[in-house]
PDB file of C-alpha atoms in Angstrom:
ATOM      1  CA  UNK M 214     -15.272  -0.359   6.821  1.00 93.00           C
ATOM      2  CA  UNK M 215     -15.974   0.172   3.256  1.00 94.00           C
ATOM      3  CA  UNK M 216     -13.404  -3.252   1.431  1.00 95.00           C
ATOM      4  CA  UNK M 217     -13.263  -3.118  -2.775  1.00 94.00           C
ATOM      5  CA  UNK M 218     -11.714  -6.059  -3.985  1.00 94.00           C
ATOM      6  CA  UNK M 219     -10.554  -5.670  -7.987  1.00 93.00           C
ATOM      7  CA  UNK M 220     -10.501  -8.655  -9.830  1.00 88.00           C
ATOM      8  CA  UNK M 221     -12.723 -10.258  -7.402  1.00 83.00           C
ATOM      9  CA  UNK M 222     -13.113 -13.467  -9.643  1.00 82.00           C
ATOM     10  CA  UNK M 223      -9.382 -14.759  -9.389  1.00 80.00           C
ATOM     11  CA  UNK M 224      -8.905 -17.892  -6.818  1.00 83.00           C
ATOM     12  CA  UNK M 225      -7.131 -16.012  -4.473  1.00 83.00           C
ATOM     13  CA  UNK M 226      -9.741 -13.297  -4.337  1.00 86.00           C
ATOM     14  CA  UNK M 227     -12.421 -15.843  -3.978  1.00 85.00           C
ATOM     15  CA  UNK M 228     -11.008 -17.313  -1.067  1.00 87.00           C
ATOM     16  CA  UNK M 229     -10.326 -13.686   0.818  1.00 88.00           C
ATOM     17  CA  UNK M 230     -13.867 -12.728   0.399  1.00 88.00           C
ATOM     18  CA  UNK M 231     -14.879 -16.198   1.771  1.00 88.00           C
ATOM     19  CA  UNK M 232     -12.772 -15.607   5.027  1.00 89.00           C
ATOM     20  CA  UNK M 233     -14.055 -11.730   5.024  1.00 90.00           C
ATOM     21  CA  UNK M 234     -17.444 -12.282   5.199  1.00 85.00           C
ATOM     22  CA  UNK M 235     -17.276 -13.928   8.525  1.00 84.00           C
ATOM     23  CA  UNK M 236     -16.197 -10.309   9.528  1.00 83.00           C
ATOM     24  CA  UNK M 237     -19.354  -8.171  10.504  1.00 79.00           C
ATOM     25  CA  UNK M 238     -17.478  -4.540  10.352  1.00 89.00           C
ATOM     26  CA  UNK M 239     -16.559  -5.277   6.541  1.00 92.00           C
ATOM     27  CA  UNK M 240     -18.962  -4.367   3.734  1.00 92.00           C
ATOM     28  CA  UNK M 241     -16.917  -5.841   0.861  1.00 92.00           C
ATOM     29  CA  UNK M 242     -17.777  -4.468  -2.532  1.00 91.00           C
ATOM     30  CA  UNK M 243     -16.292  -6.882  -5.475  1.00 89.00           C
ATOM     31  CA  UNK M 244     -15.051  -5.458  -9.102  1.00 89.00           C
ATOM     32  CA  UNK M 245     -14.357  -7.700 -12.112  1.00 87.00           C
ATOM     33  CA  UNK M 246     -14.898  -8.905 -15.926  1.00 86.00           C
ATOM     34  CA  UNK M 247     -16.750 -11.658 -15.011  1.00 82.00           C
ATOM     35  CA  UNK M 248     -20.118 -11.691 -13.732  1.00 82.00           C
ATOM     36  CA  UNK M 249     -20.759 -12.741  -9.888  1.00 78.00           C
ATOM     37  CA  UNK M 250     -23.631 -13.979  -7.969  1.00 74.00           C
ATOM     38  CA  UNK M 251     -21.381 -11.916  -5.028  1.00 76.00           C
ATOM     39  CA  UNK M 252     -23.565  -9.084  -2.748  1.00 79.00           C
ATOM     40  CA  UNK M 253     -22.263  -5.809  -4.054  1.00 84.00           C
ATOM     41  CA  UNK M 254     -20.886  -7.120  -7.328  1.00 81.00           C
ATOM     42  CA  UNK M 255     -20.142  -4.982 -10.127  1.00 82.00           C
ATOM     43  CA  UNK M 256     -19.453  -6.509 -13.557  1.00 85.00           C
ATOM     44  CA  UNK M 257     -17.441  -4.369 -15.917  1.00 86.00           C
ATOM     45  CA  UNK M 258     -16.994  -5.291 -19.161  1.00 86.00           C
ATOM     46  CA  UNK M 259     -13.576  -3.564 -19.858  1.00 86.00           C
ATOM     47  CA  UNK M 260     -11.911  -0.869 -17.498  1.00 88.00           C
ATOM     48  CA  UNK M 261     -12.051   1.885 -19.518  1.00 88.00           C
ATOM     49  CA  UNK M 262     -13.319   5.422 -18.428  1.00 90.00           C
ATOM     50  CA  UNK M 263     -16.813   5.216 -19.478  1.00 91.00           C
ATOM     51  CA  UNK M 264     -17.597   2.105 -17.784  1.00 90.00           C
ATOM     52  CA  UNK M 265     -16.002   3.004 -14.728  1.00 92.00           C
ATOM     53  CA  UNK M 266     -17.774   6.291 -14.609  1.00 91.00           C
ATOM     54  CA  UNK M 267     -21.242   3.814 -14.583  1.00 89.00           C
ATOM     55  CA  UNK M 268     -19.150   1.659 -11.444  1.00 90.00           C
ATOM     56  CA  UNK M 269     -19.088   5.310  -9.533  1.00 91.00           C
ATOM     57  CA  UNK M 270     -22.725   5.893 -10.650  1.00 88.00           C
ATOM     58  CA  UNK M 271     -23.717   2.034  -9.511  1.00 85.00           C
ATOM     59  CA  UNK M 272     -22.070   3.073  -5.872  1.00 86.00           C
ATOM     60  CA  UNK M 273     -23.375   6.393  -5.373  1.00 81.00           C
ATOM     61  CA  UNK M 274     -21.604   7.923  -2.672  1.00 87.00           C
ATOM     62  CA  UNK M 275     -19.626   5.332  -1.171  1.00 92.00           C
ATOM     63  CA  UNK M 276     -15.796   6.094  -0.113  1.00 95.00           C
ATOM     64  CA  UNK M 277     -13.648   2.803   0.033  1.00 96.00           C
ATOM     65  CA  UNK M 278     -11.135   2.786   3.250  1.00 96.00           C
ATOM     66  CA  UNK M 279      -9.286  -0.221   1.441  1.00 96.00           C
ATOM     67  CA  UNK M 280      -8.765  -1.436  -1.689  1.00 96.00           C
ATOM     68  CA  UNK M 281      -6.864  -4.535  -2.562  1.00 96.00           C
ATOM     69  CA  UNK M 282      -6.056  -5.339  -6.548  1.00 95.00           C
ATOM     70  CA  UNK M 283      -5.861  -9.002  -7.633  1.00 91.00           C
ATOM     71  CA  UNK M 284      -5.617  -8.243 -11.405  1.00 86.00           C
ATOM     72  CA  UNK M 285      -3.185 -11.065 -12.969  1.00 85.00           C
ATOM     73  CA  UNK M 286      -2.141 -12.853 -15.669  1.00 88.00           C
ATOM     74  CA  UNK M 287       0.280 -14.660 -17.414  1.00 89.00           C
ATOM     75  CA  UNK M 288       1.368 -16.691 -20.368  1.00 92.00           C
ATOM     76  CA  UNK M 289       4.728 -18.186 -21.782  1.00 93.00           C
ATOM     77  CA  UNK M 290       6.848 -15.173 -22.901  1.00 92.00           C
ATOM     78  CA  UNK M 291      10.649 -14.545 -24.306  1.00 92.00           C
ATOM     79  CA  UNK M 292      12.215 -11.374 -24.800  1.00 92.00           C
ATOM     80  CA  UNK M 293      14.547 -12.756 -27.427  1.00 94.00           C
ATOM     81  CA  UNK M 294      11.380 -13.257 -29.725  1.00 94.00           C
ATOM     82  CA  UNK M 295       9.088 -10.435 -28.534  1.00 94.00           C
ATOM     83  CA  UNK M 296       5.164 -10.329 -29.357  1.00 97.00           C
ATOM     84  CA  UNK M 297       3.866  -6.436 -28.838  1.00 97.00           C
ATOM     85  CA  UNK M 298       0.178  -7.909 -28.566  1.00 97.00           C
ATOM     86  CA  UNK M 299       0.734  -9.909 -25.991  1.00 97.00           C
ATOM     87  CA  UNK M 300       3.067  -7.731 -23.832  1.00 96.00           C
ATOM     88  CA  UNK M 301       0.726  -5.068 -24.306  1.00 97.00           C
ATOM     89  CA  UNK M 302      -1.964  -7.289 -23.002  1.00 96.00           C
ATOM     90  CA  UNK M 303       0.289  -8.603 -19.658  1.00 94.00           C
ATOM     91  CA  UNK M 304       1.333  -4.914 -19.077  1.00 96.00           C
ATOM     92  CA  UNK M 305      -2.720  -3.754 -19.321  1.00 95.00           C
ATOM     93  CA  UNK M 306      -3.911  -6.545 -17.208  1.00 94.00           C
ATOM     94  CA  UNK M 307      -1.003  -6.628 -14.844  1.00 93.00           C
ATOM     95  CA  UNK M 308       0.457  -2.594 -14.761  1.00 96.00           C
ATOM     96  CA  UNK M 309      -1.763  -0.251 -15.974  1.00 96.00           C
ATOM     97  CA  UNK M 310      -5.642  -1.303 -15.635  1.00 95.00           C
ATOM     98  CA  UNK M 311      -4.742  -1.811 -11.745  1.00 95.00           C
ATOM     99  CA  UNK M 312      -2.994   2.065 -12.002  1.00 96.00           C
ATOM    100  CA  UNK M 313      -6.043   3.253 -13.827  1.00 95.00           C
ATOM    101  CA  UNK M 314      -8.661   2.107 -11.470  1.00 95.00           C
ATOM    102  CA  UNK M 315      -6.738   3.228  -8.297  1.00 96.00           C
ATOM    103  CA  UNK M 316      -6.031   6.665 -10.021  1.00 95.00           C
ATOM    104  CA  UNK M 317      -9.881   6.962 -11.014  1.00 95.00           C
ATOM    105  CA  UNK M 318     -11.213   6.636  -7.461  1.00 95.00           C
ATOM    106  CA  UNK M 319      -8.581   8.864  -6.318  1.00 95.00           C
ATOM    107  CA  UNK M 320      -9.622  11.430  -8.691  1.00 95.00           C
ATOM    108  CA  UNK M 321     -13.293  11.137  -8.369  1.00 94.00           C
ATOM    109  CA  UNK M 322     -12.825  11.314  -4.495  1.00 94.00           C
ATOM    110  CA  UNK M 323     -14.260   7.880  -3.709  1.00 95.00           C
ATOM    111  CA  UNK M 324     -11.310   6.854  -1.506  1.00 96.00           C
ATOM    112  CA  UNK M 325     -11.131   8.475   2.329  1.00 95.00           C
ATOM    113  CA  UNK M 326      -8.181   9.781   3.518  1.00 91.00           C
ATOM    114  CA  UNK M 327      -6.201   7.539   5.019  1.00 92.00           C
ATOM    115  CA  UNK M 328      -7.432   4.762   3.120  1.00 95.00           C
ATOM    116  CA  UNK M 329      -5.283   1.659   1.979  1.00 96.00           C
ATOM    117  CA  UNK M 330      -4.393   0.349  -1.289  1.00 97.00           C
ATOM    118  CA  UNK M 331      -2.993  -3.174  -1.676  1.00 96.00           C
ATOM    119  CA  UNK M 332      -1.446  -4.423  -4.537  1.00 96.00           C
ATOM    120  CA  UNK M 333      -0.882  -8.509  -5.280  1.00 92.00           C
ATOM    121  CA  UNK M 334       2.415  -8.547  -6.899  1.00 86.00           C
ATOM    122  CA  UNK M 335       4.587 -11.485  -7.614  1.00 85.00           C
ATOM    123  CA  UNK M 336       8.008 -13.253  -6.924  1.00 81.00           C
ATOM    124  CA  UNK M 337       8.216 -13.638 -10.248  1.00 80.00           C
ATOM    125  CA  UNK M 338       9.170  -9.602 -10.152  1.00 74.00           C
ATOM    126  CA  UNK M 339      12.520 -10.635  -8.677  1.00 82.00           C
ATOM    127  CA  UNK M 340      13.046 -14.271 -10.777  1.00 78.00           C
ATOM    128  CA  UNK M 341      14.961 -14.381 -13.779  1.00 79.00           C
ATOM    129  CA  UNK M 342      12.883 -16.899 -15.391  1.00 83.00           C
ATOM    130  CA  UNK M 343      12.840 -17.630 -18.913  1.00 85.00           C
ATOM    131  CA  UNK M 344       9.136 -17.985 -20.287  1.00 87.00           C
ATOM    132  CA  UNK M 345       8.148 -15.340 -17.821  1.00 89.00           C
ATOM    133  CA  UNK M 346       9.709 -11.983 -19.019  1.00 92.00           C
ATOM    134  CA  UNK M 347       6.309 -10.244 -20.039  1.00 94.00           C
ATOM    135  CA  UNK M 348       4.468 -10.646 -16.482  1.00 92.00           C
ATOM    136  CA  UNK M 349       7.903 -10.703 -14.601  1.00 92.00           C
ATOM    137  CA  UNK M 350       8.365  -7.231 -15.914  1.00 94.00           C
ATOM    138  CA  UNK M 351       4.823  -5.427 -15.709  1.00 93.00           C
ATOM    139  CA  UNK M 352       5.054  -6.977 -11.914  1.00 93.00           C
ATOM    140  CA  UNK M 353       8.483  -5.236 -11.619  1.00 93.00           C
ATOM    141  CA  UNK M 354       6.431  -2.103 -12.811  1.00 95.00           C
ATOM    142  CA  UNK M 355       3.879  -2.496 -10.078  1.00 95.00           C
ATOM    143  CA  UNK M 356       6.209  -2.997  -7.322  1.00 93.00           C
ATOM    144  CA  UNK M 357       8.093   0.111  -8.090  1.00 95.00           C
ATOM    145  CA  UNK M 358       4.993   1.760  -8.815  1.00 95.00           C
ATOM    146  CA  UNK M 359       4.020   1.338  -5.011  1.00 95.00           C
ATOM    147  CA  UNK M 360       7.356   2.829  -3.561  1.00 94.00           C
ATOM    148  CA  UNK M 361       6.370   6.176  -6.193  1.00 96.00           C
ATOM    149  CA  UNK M 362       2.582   6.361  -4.848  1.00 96.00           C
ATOM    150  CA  UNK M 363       3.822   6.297  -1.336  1.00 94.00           C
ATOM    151  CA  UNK M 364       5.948   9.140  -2.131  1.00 95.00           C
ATOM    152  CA  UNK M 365       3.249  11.143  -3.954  1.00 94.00           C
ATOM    153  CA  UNK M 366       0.743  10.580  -1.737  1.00 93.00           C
ATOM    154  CA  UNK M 367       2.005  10.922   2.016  1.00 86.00           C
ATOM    155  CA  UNK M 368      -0.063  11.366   4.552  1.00 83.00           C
ATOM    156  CA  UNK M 369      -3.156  10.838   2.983  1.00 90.00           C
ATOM    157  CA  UNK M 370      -2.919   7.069   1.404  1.00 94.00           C
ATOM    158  CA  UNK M 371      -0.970   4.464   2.186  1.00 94.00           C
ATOM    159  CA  UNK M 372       0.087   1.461  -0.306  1.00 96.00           C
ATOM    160  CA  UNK M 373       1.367  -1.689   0.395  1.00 94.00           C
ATOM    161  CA  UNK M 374       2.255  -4.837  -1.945  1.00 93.00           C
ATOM    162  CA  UNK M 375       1.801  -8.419  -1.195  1.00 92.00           C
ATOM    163  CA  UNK M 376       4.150 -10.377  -3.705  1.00 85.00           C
ATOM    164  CA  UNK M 377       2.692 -14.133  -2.416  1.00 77.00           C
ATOM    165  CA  UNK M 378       4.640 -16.612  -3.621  1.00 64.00           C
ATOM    166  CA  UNK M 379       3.978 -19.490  -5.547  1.00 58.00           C
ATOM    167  CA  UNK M 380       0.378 -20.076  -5.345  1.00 55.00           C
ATOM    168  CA  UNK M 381      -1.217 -23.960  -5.548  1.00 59.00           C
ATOM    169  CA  UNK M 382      -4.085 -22.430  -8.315  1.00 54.00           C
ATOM    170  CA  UNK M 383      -4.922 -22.533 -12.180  1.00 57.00           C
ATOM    171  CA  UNK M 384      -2.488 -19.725 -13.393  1.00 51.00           C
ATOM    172  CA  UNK M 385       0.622 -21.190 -11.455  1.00 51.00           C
ATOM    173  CA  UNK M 386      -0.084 -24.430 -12.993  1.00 53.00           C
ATOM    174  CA  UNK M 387       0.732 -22.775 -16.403  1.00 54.00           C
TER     175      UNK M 387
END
């Protein structure tokens, strides 16, 4: 079985490829903006379309039968006083680069049918906590966006999100 892991360097992502790699039938290939002494690491600098057109190049043919998406972050937000650079940045790192990567493999066919796609979501999607709106909403994006890929894509991909909980790690200490 073919794993990629996106945003392979968060904590939670380290820890799951720890665990994996005492698994034999799992060649896990890793995905993120930071570099990685990790077997089958790709860096990317930014997720845009011409470096993940090198990423396909890097992995020739390979087809992925699961993909799981740790992209995250998160930093004190209000709506009452909203910042457009900063939401912009929560929604790209939180919403859209994990949408854009997932549609990208779709498209250039390096996902097999029936393969999985896991999203790491958030509690804070259902919370109503002030100092969280930015990420609380592009999580609330993600979430939905799961139930509408499931729809789209029945029968030949399934998607599933994990919303974890609070997390003991450096971003939940924020």
């Amino acid at each position: 079985m073919n794993l990629l892991i996106v945003g392979s360097s968060s904590e939670i992502a380290i820890e799951l490829i720890k665990k994996l790699k005492k698994l034999k039938k799992i060649k896990i290939y890793t995905l993120s903006r930071k570099k990685s002494s990790l077997r089958n690491h790709c860096y990317i600098k930014d997720y845009n379309e011409r470096n993940l057109i090198n990423f396909k190049k890097n992995l020739k043919e390979i087809k992925f039968d699961k993909i799981i998406f740790f992209n995250g972050y998160q930093k004190f937000s209000v709506l009452s006083f909203i910042n457009i650079k900063l939401i912009n940045k929560i929604f790209k790192i939180n919403f859209l680069t994990p949408l854009q990567i997932w549609s990208f493999l779709y498209k250039n066919q390096m996902l097999k049918n029936n393969s999985s796609s896991i999203f790491v979501g958030s509690i804070a999607a259902e919370l109503n906590e002030v100092g969280n709106a930015y990420y609380s909403l592009a999580k609330a994006l993600l979430n939905k966006s799961v139930y509408i890929l499931n729809q789209e894509q029945k029968r030949k991909h399934n998607f599933c999100l994990i919303s974890l909980g609070m997390v003991k790690n450096n971003m939940s200490k924020k």
